[in-house]
PDB file of C-alpha atoms in Angstrom:
ATOM      1  CA  MET A 330    -110.654 -55.250  52.616  1.00 91.00           C
ATOM      2  CA  LYS A 331    -112.593 -52.885  50.362  1.00 93.00           C
ATOM      3  CA  ASP A 332    -114.822 -49.911  51.034  1.00 90.00           C
ATOM      4  CA  ALA A 333    -118.185 -49.133  49.458  1.00 91.00           C
ATOM      5  CA  TYR A 334    -116.472 -47.436  46.516  1.00 90.00           C
ATOM      6  CA  GLY A 335    -114.207 -50.343  45.626  1.00 94.00           C
ATOM      7  CA  ARG A 336    -111.026 -48.894  47.106  1.00 93.00           C
ATOM      8  CA  GLN A 337    -108.617 -51.444  48.555  1.00 95.00           C
ATOM      9  CA  ILE A 338    -107.940 -50.420  52.162  1.00 96.00           C
ATOM     10  CA  ASP A 339    -104.489 -51.704  53.076  1.00 97.00           C
ATOM     11  CA  TYR A 340    -102.751 -48.796  54.821  1.00 97.00           C
ATOM     12  CA  LEU A 341    -103.053 -47.899  58.515  1.00 97.00           C
ATOM     13  CA  ARG A 342    -101.750 -44.727  60.101  1.00 97.00           C
ATOM     14  CA  LEU A 343    -101.334 -45.398  63.801  1.00 98.00           C
ATOM     15  CA  SER A 344    -100.847 -42.407  66.091  1.00 97.00           C
ATOM     16  CA  VAL A 345     -98.925 -43.344  69.227  1.00 97.00           C
ATOM     17  CA  THR A 346     -99.099 -39.955  70.993  1.00 96.00           C
ATOM     18  CA  ASP A 347    -100.717 -36.546  70.679  1.00 93.00           C
ATOM     19  CA  LEU A 348     -97.723 -34.878  72.328  1.00 94.00           C
ATOM     20  CA  CYS A 349     -94.922 -33.125  70.462  1.00 94.00           C
ATOM     21  CA  ASN A 350     -91.701 -31.359  71.355  1.00 94.00           C
ATOM     22  CA  TYR A 351     -92.590 -28.622  68.829  1.00 95.00           C
ATOM     23  CA  ARG A 352     -95.525 -26.215  68.636  1.00 93.00           C
ATOM     24  CA  CYS A 353     -95.831 -25.709  64.880  1.00 93.00           C
ATOM     25  CA  GLN A 354     -98.182 -22.842  64.152  1.00 92.00           C
ATOM     26  CA  TYR A 355    -100.446 -24.747  61.744  1.00 91.00           C
ATOM     27  CA  CYS A 356    -100.708 -27.801  63.972  1.00 88.00           C
ATOM     28  CA  MET A 357    -100.756 -26.939  67.678  1.00 83.00           C
ATOM     29  CA  PRO A 358    -101.667 -24.105  70.059  1.00 81.00           C
ATOM     30  CA  ALA A 359     -98.804 -21.872  71.164  1.00 81.00           C
ATOM     31  CA  GLY A 360     -99.039 -23.190  74.709  1.00 80.00           C
ATOM     32  CA  GLY A 361     -99.106 -26.813  73.632  1.00 79.00           C
ATOM     33  CA  ILE A 362    -101.698 -29.253  74.915  1.00 77.00           C
ATOM     34  CA  ALA A 363    -102.423 -30.652  78.342  1.00 74.00           C
ATOM     35  CA  LYS A 364    -100.713 -33.961  78.975  1.00 79.00           C
ATOM     36  CA  ARG A 365    -103.343 -36.656  79.322  1.00 82.00           C
ATOM     37  CA  PRO A 366    -103.343 -39.307  82.028  1.00 82.00           C
ATOM     38  CA  HIS A 367    -101.260 -42.282  80.952  1.00 80.00           C
ATOM     39  CA  GLY A 368    -104.325 -44.489  80.745  1.00 86.00           C
ATOM     40  CA  ASP A 369    -106.015 -42.257  78.158  1.00 91.00           C
ATOM     41  CA  ILE A 370    -103.448 -43.174  75.496  1.00 95.00           C
ATOM     42  CA  LEU A 371    -103.117 -46.550  73.805  1.00 97.00           C
ATOM     43  CA  SER A 372    -100.658 -48.810  75.566  1.00 98.00           C
ATOM     44  CA  VAL A 373     -97.851 -50.589  73.738  1.00 98.00           C
ATOM     45  CA  GLU A 374     -99.875 -53.784  73.899  1.00 98.00           C
ATOM     46  CA  GLU A 375    -103.008 -52.100  72.536  1.00 98.00           C
ATOM     47  CA  CYS A 376    -101.062 -50.594  69.629  1.00 98.00           C
ATOM     48  CA  VAL A 377     -99.717 -54.013  68.702  1.00 98.00           C
ATOM     49  CA  GLU A 378    -103.100 -55.730  69.123  1.00 98.00           C
ATOM     50  CA  ILE A 379    -104.844 -53.190  66.891  1.00 98.00           C
ATOM     51  CA  ALA A 380    -102.092 -53.513  64.300  1.00 98.00           C
ATOM     52  CA  GLN A 381    -102.343 -57.297  64.350  1.00 98.00           C
ATOM     53  CA  ALA A 382    -106.089 -57.128  63.776  1.00 98.00           C
ATOM     54  CA  ALA A 383    -105.646 -54.614  60.967  1.00 98.00           C
ATOM     55  CA  VAL A 384    -103.134 -56.868  59.222  1.00 98.00           C
ATOM     56  CA  ARG A 385    -105.527 -59.805  59.533  1.00 98.00           C
ATOM     57  CA  CYS A 386    -108.101 -57.588  57.803  1.00 98.00           C
ATOM     58  CA  GLY A 387    -105.749 -56.901  54.911  1.00 98.00           C
ATOM     59  CA  VAL A 388    -103.522 -53.995  55.952  1.00 98.00           C
ATOM     60  CA  LYS A 389    -100.040 -54.301  54.410  1.00 98.00           C
ATOM     61  CA  LYS A 390     -98.467 -50.992  55.438  1.00 98.00           C
ATOM     62  CA  ILE A 391     -98.441 -49.195  58.781  1.00 98.00           C
ATOM     63  CA  ARG A 392     -97.112 -45.707  59.420  1.00 98.00           C
ATOM     64  CA  LEU A 393     -96.458 -44.587  63.002  1.00 98.00           C
ATOM     65  CA  THR A 394     -97.315 -40.941  63.619  1.00 97.00           C
ATOM     66  CA  GLY A 395     -98.089 -38.463  66.387  1.00 92.00           C
ATOM     67  CA  GLY A 396     -97.863 -35.680  67.547  1.00 92.00           C
ATOM     68  CA  GLU A 397     -94.229 -36.578  67.438  1.00 97.00           C
ATOM     69  CA  PRO A 398     -93.974 -40.362  67.725  1.00 98.00           C
ATOM     70  CA  LEU A 399     -90.400 -40.295  69.009  1.00 98.00           C
ATOM     71  CA  VAL A 400     -91.433 -38.579  72.255  1.00 97.00           C
ATOM     72  CA  ARG A 401     -93.609 -41.612  73.025  1.00 96.00           C
ATOM     73  CA  ARG A 402     -92.294 -43.774  75.828  1.00 95.00           C
ATOM     74  CA  GLY A 403     -92.014 -47.310  74.486  1.00 97.00           C
ATOM     75  CA  ILE A 404     -91.780 -46.305  70.821  1.00 98.00           C
ATOM     76  CA  LEU A 405     -89.072 -48.907  70.155  1.00 98.00           C
ATOM     77  CA  ASP A 406     -91.189 -51.606  71.814  1.00 98.00           C
ATOM     78  CA  ILE A 407     -94.090 -50.632  69.553  1.00 98.00           C
ATOM     79  CA  CYS A 408     -91.847 -50.817  66.486  1.00 98.00           C
ATOM     80  CA  ARG A 409     -90.508 -54.233  67.462  1.00 98.00           C
ATOM     81  CA  GLY A 410     -94.008 -55.515  68.156  1.00 98.00           C
ATOM     82  CA  LEU A 411     -95.319 -54.342  64.786  1.00 98.00           C
ATOM     83  CA  ARG A 412     -92.302 -55.626  62.874  1.00 98.00           C
ATOM     84  CA  ALA A 413     -92.997 -59.107  64.238  1.00 98.00           C
ATOM     85  CA  ILE A 414     -96.497 -59.222  62.695  1.00 98.00           C
ATOM     86  CA  ALA A 415     -96.644 -61.800  59.915  1.00 98.00           C
ATOM     87  CA  GLY A 416     -98.019 -60.257  56.738  1.00 97.00           C
ATOM     88  CA  LEU A 417     -96.969 -56.674  57.457  1.00 98.00           C
ATOM     89  CA  GLU A 418     -94.948 -55.580  54.438  1.00 98.00           C
ATOM     90  CA  LYS A 419     -93.909 -52.021  55.332  1.00 98.00           C
ATOM     91  CA  LEU A 420     -93.375 -50.268  58.639  1.00 98.00           C
ATOM     92  CA  CYS A 421     -92.834 -46.519  58.261  1.00 98.00           C
ATOM     93  CA  LEU A 422     -92.619 -43.581  60.619  1.00 98.00           C
ATOM     94  CA  THR A 423     -93.127 -39.841  60.243  1.00 98.00           C
ATOM     95  CA  THR A 424     -91.081 -37.578  62.515  1.00 98.00           C
ATOM     96  CA  ASN A 425     -89.946 -33.988  62.866  1.00 97.00           C
ATOM     97  CA  GLY A 426     -86.416 -35.397  62.950  1.00 98.00           C
ATOM     98  CA  SER A 427     -85.182 -33.649  66.050  1.00 98.00           C
ATOM     99  CA  LEU A 428     -84.697 -36.854  68.053  1.00 98.00           C
ATOM    100  CA  LEU A 429     -83.185 -38.917  65.241  1.00 98.00           C
ATOM    101  CA  PRO A 430     -79.572 -38.258  66.289  1.00 98.00           C
ATOM    102  CA  ARG A 431     -80.288 -40.526  69.266  1.00 98.00           C
ATOM    103  CA  LEU A 432     -82.970 -42.812  67.845  1.00 98.00           C
ATOM    104  CA  ALA A 433     -82.301 -43.380  64.124  1.00 98.00           C
ATOM    105  CA  LYS A 434     -80.108 -46.436  64.606  1.00 98.00           C
ATOM    106  CA  PRO A 435     -82.369 -48.040  67.266  1.00 98.00           C
ATOM    107  CA  LEU A 436     -85.392 -47.466  65.023  1.00 98.00           C
ATOM    108  CA  ARG A 437     -83.648 -49.226  62.163  1.00 98.00           C
ATOM    109  CA  GLU A 438     -82.705 -52.105  64.448  1.00 98.00           C
ATOM    110  CA  ALA A 439     -86.320 -52.269  65.680  1.00 98.00           C
ATOM    111  CA  GLY A 440     -87.512 -52.872  62.123  1.00 98.00           C
ATOM    112  CA  VAL A 441     -88.629 -49.510  60.742  1.00 98.00           C
ATOM    113  CA  ASP A 442     -88.240 -49.567  56.947  1.00 98.00           C
ATOM    114  CA  ARG A 443     -88.777 -45.943  55.928  1.00 98.00           C
ATOM    115  CA  LEU A 444     -88.703 -42.481  57.460  1.00 98.00           C
ATOM    116  CA  ASN A 445     -90.515 -39.314  56.475  1.00 98.00           C
ATOM    117  CA  ILE A 446     -89.019 -36.190  58.044  1.00 98.00           C
ATOM    118  CA  SER A 447     -91.013 -32.966  58.274  1.00 97.00           C
ATOM    119  CA  LEU A 448     -89.029 -29.892  57.256  1.00 98.00           C
ATOM    120  CA  ASP A 449     -90.839 -26.686  56.305  1.00 98.00           C
ATOM    121  CA  THR A 450     -87.917 -24.290  55.987  1.00 98.00           C
ATOM    122  CA  LEU A 451     -84.145 -24.293  55.567  1.00 98.00           C
ATOM    123  CA  ARG A 452     -83.676 -21.004  57.399  1.00 98.00           C
ATOM    124  CA  PRO A 453     -82.907 -21.253  61.129  1.00 98.00           C
ATOM    125  CA  GLU A 454     -84.818 -18.130  62.162  1.00 97.00           C
ATOM    126  CA  ARG A 455     -87.917 -19.177  60.250  1.00 97.00           C
ATOM    127  CA  PHE A 456     -87.664 -22.685  61.651  1.00 98.00           C
ATOM    128  CA  ALA A 457     -87.597 -21.352  65.198  1.00 97.00           C
ATOM    129  CA  ALA A 458     -90.566 -19.078  64.492  1.00 96.00           C
ATOM    130  CA  MET A 459     -92.720 -21.796  62.912  1.00 96.00           C
ATOM    131  CA  THR A 460     -91.961 -24.526  65.464  1.00 96.00           C
ATOM    132  CA  ARG A 461     -91.910 -22.011  68.340  1.00 95.00           C
ATOM    133  CA  MET A 462     -89.214 -24.069  70.103  1.00 90.00           C
ATOM    134  CA  GLY A 463     -87.194 -26.065  67.569  1.00 94.00           C
ATOM    135  CA  ARG A 464     -83.682 -25.783  66.160  1.00 97.00           C
ATOM    136  CA  LEU A 465     -83.027 -26.456  62.494  1.00 98.00           C
ATOM    137  CA  GLU A 466     -79.579 -27.869  63.270  1.00 98.00           C
ATOM    138  CA  ASP A 467     -81.180 -30.714  65.249  1.00 98.00           C
ATOM    139  CA  VAL A 468     -83.213 -31.827  62.240  1.00 98.00           C
ATOM    140  CA  LEU A 469     -80.298 -31.529  59.823  1.00 98.00           C
ATOM    141  CA  SER A 470     -78.213 -33.642  62.196  1.00 98.00           C
ATOM    142  CA  GLY A 471     -81.084 -36.128  62.397  1.00 98.00           C
ATOM    143  CA  ILE A 472     -81.168 -36.428  58.611  1.00 98.00           C
ATOM    144  CA  ARG A 473     -77.443 -37.212  58.522  1.00 98.00           C
ATOM    145  CA  VAL A 474     -77.691 -39.827  61.258  1.00 98.00           C
ATOM    146  CA  ALA A 475     -80.748 -41.412  59.634  1.00 98.00           C
ATOM    147  CA  GLU A 476     -78.837 -41.898  56.408  1.00 98.00           C
ATOM    148  CA  GLU A 477     -75.891 -43.362  58.301  1.00 98.00           C
ATOM    149  CA  ALA A 478     -78.316 -45.800  59.935  1.00 98.00           C
ATOM    150  CA  GLY A 479     -79.426 -47.049  56.531  1.00 97.00           C
ATOM    151  CA  PHE A 480     -82.614 -45.083  55.931  1.00 98.00           C
ATOM    152  CA  SER A 481     -82.451 -44.351  52.211  1.00 93.00           C
ATOM    153  CA  PRO A 482     -84.018 -42.812  50.324  1.00 94.00           C
ATOM    154  CA  LEU A 483     -85.435 -40.351  52.818  1.00 98.00           C
ATOM    155  CA  LYS A 484     -88.597 -38.377  52.192  1.00 98.00           C
ATOM    156  CA  LEU A 485     -88.643 -34.791  53.418  1.00 98.00           C
ATOM    157  CA  ASP A 486     -92.164 -33.366  53.835  1.00 98.00           C
ATOM    158  CA  THR A 487     -92.544 -29.624  53.299  1.00 98.00           C
ATOM    159  CA  VAL A 488     -95.902 -27.946  53.874  1.00 97.00           C
ATOM    160  CA  LEU A 489     -96.377 -25.135  51.351  1.00 98.00           C
ATOM    161  CA  ILE A 490     -97.311 -21.923  53.169  1.00 97.00           C
ATOM    162  CA  GLY A 491     -97.716 -18.655  51.307  1.00 97.00           C
ATOM    163  CA  GLY A 492     -95.870 -15.795  52.982  1.00 96.00           C
ATOM    164  CA  PHE A 493     -93.658 -18.210  54.898  1.00 97.00           C
ATOM    165  CA  ASN A 494     -91.691 -20.598  52.687  1.00 97.00           C
ATOM    166  CA  GLY A 495     -92.900 -19.904  49.151  1.00 97.00           C
ATOM    167  CA  ASP A 496     -89.564 -18.245  48.390  1.00 97.00           C
ATOM    168  CA  GLU A 497     -87.679 -21.402  49.447  1.00 98.00           C
ATOM    169  CA  ILE A 498     -89.205 -23.787  46.916  1.00 98.00           C
ATOM    170  CA  GLY A 499     -86.116 -23.583  44.728  1.00 98.00           C
ATOM    171  CA  ASP A 500     -83.805 -24.195  47.693  1.00 98.00           C
ATOM    172  CA  PHE A 501     -85.643 -27.413  48.486  1.00 98.00           C
ATOM    173  CA  ILE A 502     -85.747 -28.561  44.873  1.00 98.00           C
ATOM    174  CA  HIS A 503     -82.015 -28.050  44.459  1.00 97.00           C
ATOM    175  CA  LEU A 504     -81.357 -30.403  47.392  1.00 98.00           C
ATOM    176  CA  THR A 505     -82.367 -33.239  45.068  1.00 98.00           C
ATOM    177  CA  LEU A 506     -79.439 -32.526  42.749  1.00 98.00           C
ATOM    178  CA  ASP A 507     -76.921 -33.941  45.226  1.00 97.00           C
ATOM    179  CA  HIS A 508     -79.067 -36.101  47.524  1.00 97.00           C
ATOM    180  CA  PRO A 509     -81.230 -39.162  46.726  1.00 97.00           C
ATOM    181  CA  TRP A 510     -84.108 -37.651  48.705  1.00 98.00           C
ATOM    182  CA  GLU A 511     -87.688 -37.056  47.731  1.00 97.00           C
ATOM    183  CA  ILE A 512     -88.698 -33.526  48.616  1.00 98.00           C
ATOM    184  CA  ARG A 513     -92.472 -33.653  48.970  1.00 98.00           C
ATOM    185  CA  PHE A 514     -94.409 -30.402  48.846  1.00 98.00           C
ATOM    186  CA  ILE A 515     -97.735 -30.783  50.663  1.00 96.00           C
ATOM    187  CA  GLU A 516    -100.630 -28.365  50.375  1.00 95.00           C
ATOM    188  CA  LEU A 517    -101.656 -26.759  53.659  1.00 94.00           C
ATOM    189  CA  MET A 518    -105.079 -28.028  54.731  1.00 88.00           C
ATOM    190  CA  PRO A 519    -107.697 -25.811  56.441  1.00 87.00           C
ATOM    191  CA  MET A 520    -107.961 -27.620  59.748  1.00 83.00           C
ATOM    192  CA  GLY A 521    -107.125 -26.852  63.349  1.00 83.00           C
ATOM    193  CA  PRO A 522    -105.279 -23.572  64.036  1.00 86.00           C
ATOM    194  CA  CYS A 523    -104.829 -22.671  60.343  1.00 88.00           C
ATOM    195  CA  ALA A 524    -108.479 -23.166  59.311  1.00 85.00           C
ATOM    196  CA  ALA A 525    -109.074 -19.419  59.583  1.00 87.00           C
ATOM    197  CA  TRP A 526    -105.805 -18.306  57.973  1.00 93.00           C
ATOM    198  CA  ASP A 527    -105.868 -16.004  54.964  1.00 95.00           C
ATOM    199  CA  LYS A 528    -106.389 -17.726  51.620  1.00 94.00           C
ATOM    200  CA  ALA A 529    -102.988 -16.479  50.457  1.00 96.00           C
ATOM    201  CA  CYS A 530    -101.379 -18.953  52.865  1.00 96.00           C
ATOM    202  CA  PHE A 531    -102.781 -21.908  50.916  1.00 94.00           C
ATOM    203  CA  LEU A 532    -100.431 -22.300  47.969  1.00 96.00           C
ATOM    204  CA  PRO A 533    -101.520 -24.865  45.359  1.00 95.00           C
ATOM    205  CA  GLY A 534     -99.076 -27.622  44.539  1.00 95.00           C
ATOM    206  CA  GLU A 535     -98.971 -26.464  40.928  1.00 95.00           C
ATOM    207  CA  THR A 536     -96.946 -23.486  42.147  1.00 96.00           C
ATOM    208  CA  VAL A 537     -93.903 -25.761  42.177  1.00 97.00           C
ATOM    209  CA  PRO A 538     -93.753 -26.921  38.507  1.00 97.00           C
ATOM    210  CA  ALA A 539     -95.066 -23.536  37.357  1.00 96.00           C
ATOM    211  CA  ARG A 540     -92.074 -21.768  38.899  1.00 96.00           C
ATOM    212  CA  TYR A 541     -89.586 -24.482  37.925  1.00 97.00           C
ATOM    213  CA  PRO A 542     -90.483 -25.712  34.418  1.00 96.00           C
ATOM    214  CA  ASP A 543     -87.236 -27.725  34.233  1.00 97.00           C
ATOM    215  CA  LEU A 544     -88.907 -30.322  36.453  1.00 98.00           C
ATOM    216  CA  GLU A 545     -89.702 -33.375  34.366  1.00 97.00           C
ATOM    217  CA  PRO A 546     -92.630 -35.681  35.256  1.00 97.00           C
ATOM    218  CA  THR A 547     -91.686 -39.152  36.427  1.00 96.00           C
ATOM    219  CA  ALA A 548     -93.607 -42.133  37.797  1.00 95.00           C
ATOM    220  CA  ALA A 549     -96.114 -41.327  40.542  1.00 91.00           C
ATOM    221  CA  GLN A 550     -95.785 -43.009  43.920  1.00 90.00           C
ATOM    222  CA  GLY A 551     -98.871 -43.470  46.040  1.00 87.00           C
ATOM    223  CA  VAL A 552    -100.713 -40.152  46.193  1.00 89.00           C
ATOM    224  CA  ALA A 553     -97.634 -38.135  45.196  1.00 93.00           C
ATOM    225  CA  ARG A 554     -97.201 -36.822  41.677  1.00 95.00           C
ATOM    226  CA  ARG A 555     -93.454 -36.848  41.111  1.00 97.00           C
ATOM    227  CA  PHE A 556     -90.906 -34.861  39.120  1.00 98.00           C
ATOM    228  CA  ARG A 557     -87.155 -34.799  38.660  1.00 98.00           C
ATOM    229  CA  LEU A 558     -84.613 -32.192  37.644  1.00 98.00           C
ATOM    230  CA  PRO A 559     -82.381 -33.385  34.780  1.00 97.00           C
ATOM    231  CA  GLY A 560     -79.458 -35.286  36.278  1.00 97.00           C
ATOM    232  CA  ALA A 561     -80.756 -35.069  39.845  1.00 98.00           C
ATOM    233  CA  LYS A 562     -80.176 -37.893  42.317  1.00 98.00           C
ATOM    234  CA  GLY A 563     -83.510 -37.290  44.025  1.00 98.00           C
ATOM    235  CA  THR A 564     -87.090 -36.442  43.136  1.00 98.00           C
ATOM    236  CA  VAL A 565     -89.736 -33.828  43.869  1.00 98.00           C
ATOM    237  CA  GLY A 566     -93.206 -34.918  44.953  1.00 97.00           C
ATOM    238  CA  LEU A 567     -96.481 -32.998  45.046  1.00 97.00           C
ATOM    239  CA  ILE A 568     -99.228 -33.974  47.466  1.00 94.00           C
ATOM    240  CA  SER A 569    -102.266 -31.874  46.685  1.00 90.00           C
ATOM    241  CA  PRO A 570    -105.264 -32.734  48.880  1.00 87.00           C
ATOM    242  CA  LEU A 571    -107.050 -29.518  47.892  1.00 84.00           C
ATOM    243  CA  SER A 572    -106.244 -28.727  44.262  1.00 83.00           C
ATOM    244  CA  HIS A 573    -105.899 -32.330  43.032  1.00 77.00           C
ATOM    245  CA  ASP A 574    -107.582 -34.346  45.755  1.00 75.00           C
ATOM    246  CA  PHE A 575    -106.708 -38.018  45.746  1.00 77.00           C
ATOM    247  CA  CYS A 576    -109.777 -39.271  47.604  1.00 85.00           C
ATOM    248  CA  GLY A 577    -110.608 -41.618  44.732  1.00 82.00           C
ATOM    249  CA  VAL A 578    -107.470 -43.656  45.378  1.00 85.00           C
ATOM    250  CA  CYS A 579    -107.167 -43.176  49.147  1.00 89.00           C
ATOM    251  CA  ARG A 580    -106.507 -46.502  50.861  1.00 92.00           C
ATOM    252  CA  ARG A 581    -105.907 -45.264  54.412  1.00 94.00           C
ATOM    253  CA  ILE A 582    -107.600 -45.639  57.738  1.00 96.00           C
ATOM    254  CA  ARG A 583    -106.317 -43.989  60.908  1.00 95.00           C
ATOM    255  CA  VAL A 584    -106.168 -44.773  64.607  1.00 97.00           C
ATOM    256  CA  THR A 585    -105.841 -41.845  67.002  1.00 95.00           C
ATOM    257  CA  ALA A 586    -103.593 -41.966  70.031  1.00 95.00           C
ATOM    258  CA  ASP A 587    -106.623 -42.380  72.302  1.00 95.00           C
ATOM    259  CA  GLY A 588    -107.851 -45.377  70.338  1.00 97.00           C
ATOM    260  CA  HIS A 589    -110.445 -44.098  67.876  1.00 96.00           C
ATOM    261  CA  LEU A 590    -110.581 -45.383  64.298  1.00 96.00           C
ATOM    262  CA  LYS A 591    -111.211 -42.886  61.499  1.00 93.00           C
ATOM    263  CA  GLY A 592    -111.990 -43.659  57.877  1.00 90.00           C
ATOM    264  CA  CYS A 593    -111.008 -40.147  56.779  1.00 88.00           C
ATOM    265  CA  LEU A 594    -108.686 -37.539  58.236  1.00 81.00           C
ATOM    266  CA  HIS A 595    -111.372 -34.863  57.811  1.00 80.00           C
ATOM    267  CA  SER A 596    -114.433 -36.773  59.029  1.00 83.00           C
ATOM    268  CA  ARG A 597    -116.133 -36.379  62.394  1.00 78.00           C
ATOM    269  CA  GLU A 598    -117.025 -40.067  62.409  1.00 90.00           C
ATOM    270  CA  GLU A 599    -114.941 -42.304  64.661  1.00 92.00           C
ATOM    271  CA  ILE A 600    -115.188 -45.820  66.045  1.00 95.00           C
ATOM    272  CA  PRO A 601    -113.819 -46.440  69.577  1.00 97.00           C
ATOM    273  CA  LEU A 602    -111.542 -49.490  69.603  1.00 98.00           C
ATOM    274  CA  ARG A 603    -110.432 -49.718  73.208  1.00 97.00           C
ATOM    275  CA  GLY A 604    -111.873 -52.756  74.934  1.00 96.00           C
ATOM    276  CA  LEU A 605    -112.412 -54.627  71.679  1.00 98.00           C
ATOM    277  CA  HIS A 606    -110.507 -57.834  71.010  1.00 98.00           C
ATOM    278  CA  GLY A 607    -110.344 -60.644  68.493  1.00 98.00           C
ATOM    279  CA  ALA A 608    -113.290 -60.893  66.111  1.00 98.00           C
ATOM    280  CA  ASP A 609    -114.966 -57.783  67.590  1.00 98.00           C
ATOM    281  CA  LEU A 610    -111.871 -55.694  66.921  1.00 98.00           C
ATOM    282  CA  GLU A 611    -111.591 -57.005  63.365  1.00 98.00           C
ATOM    283  CA  GLU A 612    -115.275 -56.316  62.734  1.00 98.00           C
ATOM    284  CA  ALA A 613    -114.866 -52.692  63.890  1.00 97.00           C
ATOM    285  CA  ILE A 614    -111.952 -52.250  61.487  1.00 97.00           C
ATOM    286  CA  ARG A 615    -113.920 -53.757  58.613  1.00 97.00           C
ATOM    287  CA  GLN A 616    -116.934 -51.589  59.408  1.00 96.00           C
ATOM    288  CA  CYS A 617    -114.776 -48.467  59.387  1.00 94.00           C
ATOM    289  CA  ALA A 618    -113.351 -49.416  56.006  1.00 94.00           C
ATOM    290  CA  ALA A 619    -116.798 -50.239  54.620  1.00 93.00           C
ATOM    291  CA  HIS A 620    -118.145 -46.831  55.637  1.00 91.00           C
ATOM    292  CA  LYS A 621    -115.109 -44.789  54.614  1.00 90.00           C
ATOM    293  CA  PRO A 622    -116.430 -41.505  53.143  1.00 86.00           C
ATOM    294  CA  GLU A 623    -116.190 -41.098  49.396  1.00 84.00           C
ATOM    295  CA  ARG A 624    -114.302 -37.820  49.710  1.00 75.00           C
ATOM    296  CA  HIS A 625    -113.578 -34.791  51.867  1.00 79.00           C
ATOM    297  CA  HIS A 626    -115.182 -31.384  51.311  1.00 71.00           C
ATOM    298  CA  LEU A 627    -112.190 -29.075  51.701  1.00 70.00           C
ATOM    299  CA  SER A 628    -113.040 -27.245  48.494  1.00 64.00           C
ATOM    300  CA  ASP A 629    -116.292 -26.065  50.129  1.00 65.00           C
ATOM    301  CA  ARG A 630    -115.438 -25.697  53.813  1.00 68.00           C
ATOM    302  CA  PRO A 631    -112.724 -26.354  56.388  1.00 72.00           C
ATOM    303  CA  SER A 632    -112.152 -29.858  57.709  1.00 74.00           C
ATOM    304  CA  ASP A 633    -115.106 -31.419  59.517  1.00 70.00           C
ATOM    305  CA  THR A 634    -112.950 -33.056  62.163  1.00 76.00           C
ATOM    306  CA  PRO A 635    -113.008 -31.394  65.601  1.00 69.00           C
ATOM    307  CA  ARG A 636    -109.457 -32.654  66.239  1.00 72.00           C
ATOM    308  CA  ASN A 637    -106.156 -30.948  65.506  1.00 70.00           C
ATOM    309  CA  MET A 638    -103.622 -32.768  63.352  1.00 71.00           C
ATOM    310  CA  ASN A 639    -101.497 -33.713  66.372  1.00 76.00           C
ATOM    311  CA  GLN A 640    -104.486 -35.614  67.775  1.00 72.00           C
ATOM    312  CA  ILE A 641    -105.077 -37.618  64.591  1.00 78.00           C
ATOM    313  CA  GLY A 642    -101.626 -38.261  63.155  1.00 75.00           C
ATOM    314  CA  GLY A 643    -100.068 -36.714  60.089  1.00 67.00           C
TER     315      GLY A 643
END
């Protein structure tokens, strides 16, 4: 399945909920969001049906997202249903990690191959301030349990935010000396609550190697440029959607928790999938891929999408 620019579209990000047990300042309003009626969100069966159609169209990798996917009732049923799809090569999940102490082992048993864990600070007081209701110790415990369950190597996703965690870059990098993790620094994107934040908040990814010249380039992986400290067990990744946009090699499409298909995170354009089945569902997926935008316009203006990140899936 290719788009109009020759990109092979083989990666689906499937959001299973727009709810989250955190209220991160750059993602969600302080008061959270209103809980939708159950029928407004894709059912377990709809998630699996959409995934099956996507795989028939050529998707090889699916990542489950939210909100926070682990607050979704039936998340293990969704994982089991997706893992059973013939032709699906990788099933991944992105989480804030707080519920992993209870769910890491069941997720592994349900067929999840890889975990990405969001972690923007290593300081408890900052963590509580950014998430508005989270505890750092829960995430650190989740990381330990995830490793015990067989998730290795883990990827820890850290959003770079000037004035918040810029002074912790070294602390994160040094975690890779003793752990086989990939610490991935992600540029903050101007969308949702942070679209109007001061420009100083938007640190470029190049801040990381500029401050730590001992980092040595190593093989890239997907959209992440990667580095390693000499002798380190783990790696450091840079994901730079603003300063080094990777639109030219983007191979993703996204399904929102309410069943809309997006060719680009930052586009207003969406295709409703609910009620479509069989060939009609496949055709909608192919049409979305065919009309995937060439690139975003974050260098000129904030994101065009009217949705917050929790509504689309990180």
